[in-house]
Tab-separated table of C-alpha atoms and ligand atoms in Angstrom:
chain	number	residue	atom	x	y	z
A	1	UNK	CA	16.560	5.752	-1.717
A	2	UNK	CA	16.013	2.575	0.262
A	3	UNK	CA	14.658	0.652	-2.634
A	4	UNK	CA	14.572	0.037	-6.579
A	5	UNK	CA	12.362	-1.694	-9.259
A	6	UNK	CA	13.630	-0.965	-13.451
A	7	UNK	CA	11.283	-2.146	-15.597
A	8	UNK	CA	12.077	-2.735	-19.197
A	9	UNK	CA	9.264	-1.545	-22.129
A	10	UNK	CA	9.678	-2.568	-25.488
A	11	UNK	CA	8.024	-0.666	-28.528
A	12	UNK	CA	4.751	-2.270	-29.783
A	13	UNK	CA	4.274	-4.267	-26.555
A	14	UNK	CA	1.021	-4.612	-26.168
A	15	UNK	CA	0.362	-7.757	-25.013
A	16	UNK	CA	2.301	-7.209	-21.428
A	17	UNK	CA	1.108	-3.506	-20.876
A	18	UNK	CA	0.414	-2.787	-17.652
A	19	UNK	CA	2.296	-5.472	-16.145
A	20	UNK	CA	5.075	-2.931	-14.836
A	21	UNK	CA	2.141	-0.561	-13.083
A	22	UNK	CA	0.673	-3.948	-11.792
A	23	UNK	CA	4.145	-4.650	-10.339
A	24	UNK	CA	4.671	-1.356	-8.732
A	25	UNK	CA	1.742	-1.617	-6.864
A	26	UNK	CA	2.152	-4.761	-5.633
A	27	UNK	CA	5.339	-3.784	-4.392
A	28	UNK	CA	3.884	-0.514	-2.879
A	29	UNK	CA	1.179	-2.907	-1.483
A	30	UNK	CA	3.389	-4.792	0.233
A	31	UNK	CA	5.488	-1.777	1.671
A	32	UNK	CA	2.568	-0.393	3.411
A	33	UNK	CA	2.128	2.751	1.461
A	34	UNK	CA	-1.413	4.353	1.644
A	35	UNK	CA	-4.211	3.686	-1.193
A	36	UNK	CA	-4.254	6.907	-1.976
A	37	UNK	CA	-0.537	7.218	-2.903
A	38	UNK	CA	-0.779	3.875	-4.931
A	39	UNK	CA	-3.547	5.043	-6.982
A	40	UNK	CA	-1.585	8.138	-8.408
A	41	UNK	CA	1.725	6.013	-8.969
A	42	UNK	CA	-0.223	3.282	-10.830
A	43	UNK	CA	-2.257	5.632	-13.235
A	44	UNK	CA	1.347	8.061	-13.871
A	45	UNK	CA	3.233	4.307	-13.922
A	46	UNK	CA	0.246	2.908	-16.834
A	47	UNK	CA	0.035	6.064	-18.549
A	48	UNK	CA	4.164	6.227	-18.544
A	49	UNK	CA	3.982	2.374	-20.127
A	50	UNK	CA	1.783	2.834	-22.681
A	51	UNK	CA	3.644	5.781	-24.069
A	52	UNK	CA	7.155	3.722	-23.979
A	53	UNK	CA	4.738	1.135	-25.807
A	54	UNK	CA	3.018	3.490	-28.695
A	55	UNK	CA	5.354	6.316	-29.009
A	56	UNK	CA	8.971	5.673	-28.497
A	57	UNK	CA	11.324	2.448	-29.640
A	58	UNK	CA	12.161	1.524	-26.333
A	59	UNK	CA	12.412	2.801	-22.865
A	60	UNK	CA	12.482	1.737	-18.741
A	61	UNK	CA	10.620	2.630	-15.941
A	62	UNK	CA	12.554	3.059	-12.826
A	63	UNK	CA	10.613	3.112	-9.030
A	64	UNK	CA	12.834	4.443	-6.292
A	65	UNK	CA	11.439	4.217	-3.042
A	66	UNK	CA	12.311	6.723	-0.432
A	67	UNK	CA	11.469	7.379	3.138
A	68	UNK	CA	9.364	10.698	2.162
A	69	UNK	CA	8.634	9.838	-1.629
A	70	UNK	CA	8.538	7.822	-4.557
A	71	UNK	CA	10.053	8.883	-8.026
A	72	UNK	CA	9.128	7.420	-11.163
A	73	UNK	CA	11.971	8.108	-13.922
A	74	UNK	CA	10.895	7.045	-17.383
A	75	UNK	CA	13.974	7.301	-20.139
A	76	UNK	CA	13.477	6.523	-23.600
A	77	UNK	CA	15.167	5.906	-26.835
A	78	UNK	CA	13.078	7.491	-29.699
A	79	UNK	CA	11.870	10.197	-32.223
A	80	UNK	CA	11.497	13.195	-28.842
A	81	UNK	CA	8.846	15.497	-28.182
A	82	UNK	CA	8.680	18.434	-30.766
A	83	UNK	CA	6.170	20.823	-28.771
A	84	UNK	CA	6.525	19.743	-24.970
A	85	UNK	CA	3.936	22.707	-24.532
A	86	UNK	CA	1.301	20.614	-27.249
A	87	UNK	CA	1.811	17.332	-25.808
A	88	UNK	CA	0.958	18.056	-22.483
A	89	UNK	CA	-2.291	19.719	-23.857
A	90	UNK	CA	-5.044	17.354	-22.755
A	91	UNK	CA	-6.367	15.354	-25.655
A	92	UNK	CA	-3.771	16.255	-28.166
A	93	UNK	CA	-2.341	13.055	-29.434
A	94	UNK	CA	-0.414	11.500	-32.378
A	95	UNK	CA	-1.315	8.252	-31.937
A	96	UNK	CA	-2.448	6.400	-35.307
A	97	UNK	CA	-5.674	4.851	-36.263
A	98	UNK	CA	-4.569	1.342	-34.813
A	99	UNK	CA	-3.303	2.623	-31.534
A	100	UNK	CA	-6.963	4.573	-31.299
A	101	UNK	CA	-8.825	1.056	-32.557
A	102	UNK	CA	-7.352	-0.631	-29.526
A	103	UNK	CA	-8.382	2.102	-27.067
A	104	UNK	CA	-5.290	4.104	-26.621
A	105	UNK	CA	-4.426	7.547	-27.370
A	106	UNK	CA	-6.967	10.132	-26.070
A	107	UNK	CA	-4.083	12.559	-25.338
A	108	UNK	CA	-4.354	12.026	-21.380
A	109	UNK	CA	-1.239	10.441	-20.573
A	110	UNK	CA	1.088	13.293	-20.182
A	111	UNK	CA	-2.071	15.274	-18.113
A	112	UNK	CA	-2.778	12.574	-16.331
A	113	UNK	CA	1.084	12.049	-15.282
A	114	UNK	CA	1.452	15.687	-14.225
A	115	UNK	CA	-1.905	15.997	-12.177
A	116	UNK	CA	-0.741	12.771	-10.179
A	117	UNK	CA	2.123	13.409	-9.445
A	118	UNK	CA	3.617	15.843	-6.752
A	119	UNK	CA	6.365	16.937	-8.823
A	120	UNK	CA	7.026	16.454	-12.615
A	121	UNK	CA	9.591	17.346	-14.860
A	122	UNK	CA	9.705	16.303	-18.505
A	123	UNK	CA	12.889	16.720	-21.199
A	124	UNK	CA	12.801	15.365	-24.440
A	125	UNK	CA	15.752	15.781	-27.615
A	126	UNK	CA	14.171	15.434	-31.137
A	127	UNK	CA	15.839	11.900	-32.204
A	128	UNK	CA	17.278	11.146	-29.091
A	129	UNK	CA	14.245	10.280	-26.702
A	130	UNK	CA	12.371	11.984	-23.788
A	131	UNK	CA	13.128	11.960	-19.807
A	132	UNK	CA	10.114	11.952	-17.255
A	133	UNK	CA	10.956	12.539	-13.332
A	134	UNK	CA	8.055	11.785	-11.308
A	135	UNK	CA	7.861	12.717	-7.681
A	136	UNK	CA	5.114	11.699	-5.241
A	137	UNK	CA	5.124	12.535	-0.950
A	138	UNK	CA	4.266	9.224	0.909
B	1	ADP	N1	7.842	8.935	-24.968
B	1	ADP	C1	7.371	9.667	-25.967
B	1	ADP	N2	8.093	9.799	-27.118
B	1	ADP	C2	7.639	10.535	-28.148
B	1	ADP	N3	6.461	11.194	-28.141
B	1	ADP	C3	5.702	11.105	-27.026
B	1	ADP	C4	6.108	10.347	-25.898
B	1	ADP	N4	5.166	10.462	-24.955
B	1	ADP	C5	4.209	11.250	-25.467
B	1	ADP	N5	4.514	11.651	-26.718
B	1	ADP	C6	3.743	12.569	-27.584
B	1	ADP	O1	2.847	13.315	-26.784
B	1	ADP	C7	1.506	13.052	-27.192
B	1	ADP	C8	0.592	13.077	-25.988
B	1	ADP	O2	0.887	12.000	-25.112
B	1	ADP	P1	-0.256	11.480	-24.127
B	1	ADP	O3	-0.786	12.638	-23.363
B	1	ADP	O4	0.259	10.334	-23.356
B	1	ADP	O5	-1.415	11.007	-25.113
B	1	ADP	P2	-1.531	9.714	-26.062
B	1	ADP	O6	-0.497	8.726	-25.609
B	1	ADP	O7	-2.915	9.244	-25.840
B	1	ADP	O8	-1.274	10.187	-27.453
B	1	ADP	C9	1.570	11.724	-27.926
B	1	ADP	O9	0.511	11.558	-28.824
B	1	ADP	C10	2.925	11.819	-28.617
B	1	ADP	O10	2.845	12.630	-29.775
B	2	MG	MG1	-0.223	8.307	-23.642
């Protein structure tokens, strides 16, 4: 990988979400990589934030840039995925009536992640956290 960008998501943070998907397309911007690959790293990148924000207690979002792809790794410290099966399921969500009141948590995130990307490979350990790989062709 010629080039990396962490970015670090705190629980609860609201107020700065979707700065890190702002900054990875920027930086994809400025690398020359095509619209079309952007678009599908920024959604996976927002939807990957927001999660780190509502559902774990703290994560980071690392961009790798490669000749051929781009991998998104998002690591966590939290409470895990239970039923990996059930939380990809589009619309299933466990996000709370306050997360819902600001517009978040239509259960998308995790469908979203795995239609845009090219590759993606999720592990989570109940009280431990949850490890998303995210591979997209340039
Ligand atoms: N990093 C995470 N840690 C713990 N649980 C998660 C995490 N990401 C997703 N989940 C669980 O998977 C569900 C579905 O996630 P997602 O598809 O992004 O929808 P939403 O965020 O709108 O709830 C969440 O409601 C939550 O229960
Ligand atoms: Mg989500």
């Amino acid at each position: 990988m010629s080039y990396e960008l962490v970015f670090e998501v705190a629980r609860g943070d609201f107020d700065t979400a979707g700065e890190a998907s702002r900054k990875i397309k920027r930086t994809l911007q400025q690398l020359g990589v095509s619209n079309k690959v952007i678009r599908k790293v920024s959604i996976a990148g927002y939807e990957s934030e927001m999660n780190l924000a509502i559902h774990s207690d703290g994560g980071k979002i690392t961009l790798e840039v490669g000749e051929e792809e781009l991998m998104l790794t998002i690591e966590d410290i939290g409470p895990g995925i239970a039923n990996i099966d059930l939380a990809m399921t589009a619309g299933w969500s466990t996000a709370g009536d306050e997360v819902r009141q600001m517009g978040f948590g239509a259960g998308m995130g995790l469908p979203n992640m795995k239609n845009n990307a090219d590759n993606f490979a999720i592990s989570s350990k109940i009280g431990e956290g949850t490890k998303i790989i995210m591979k997209f062709l340039v």
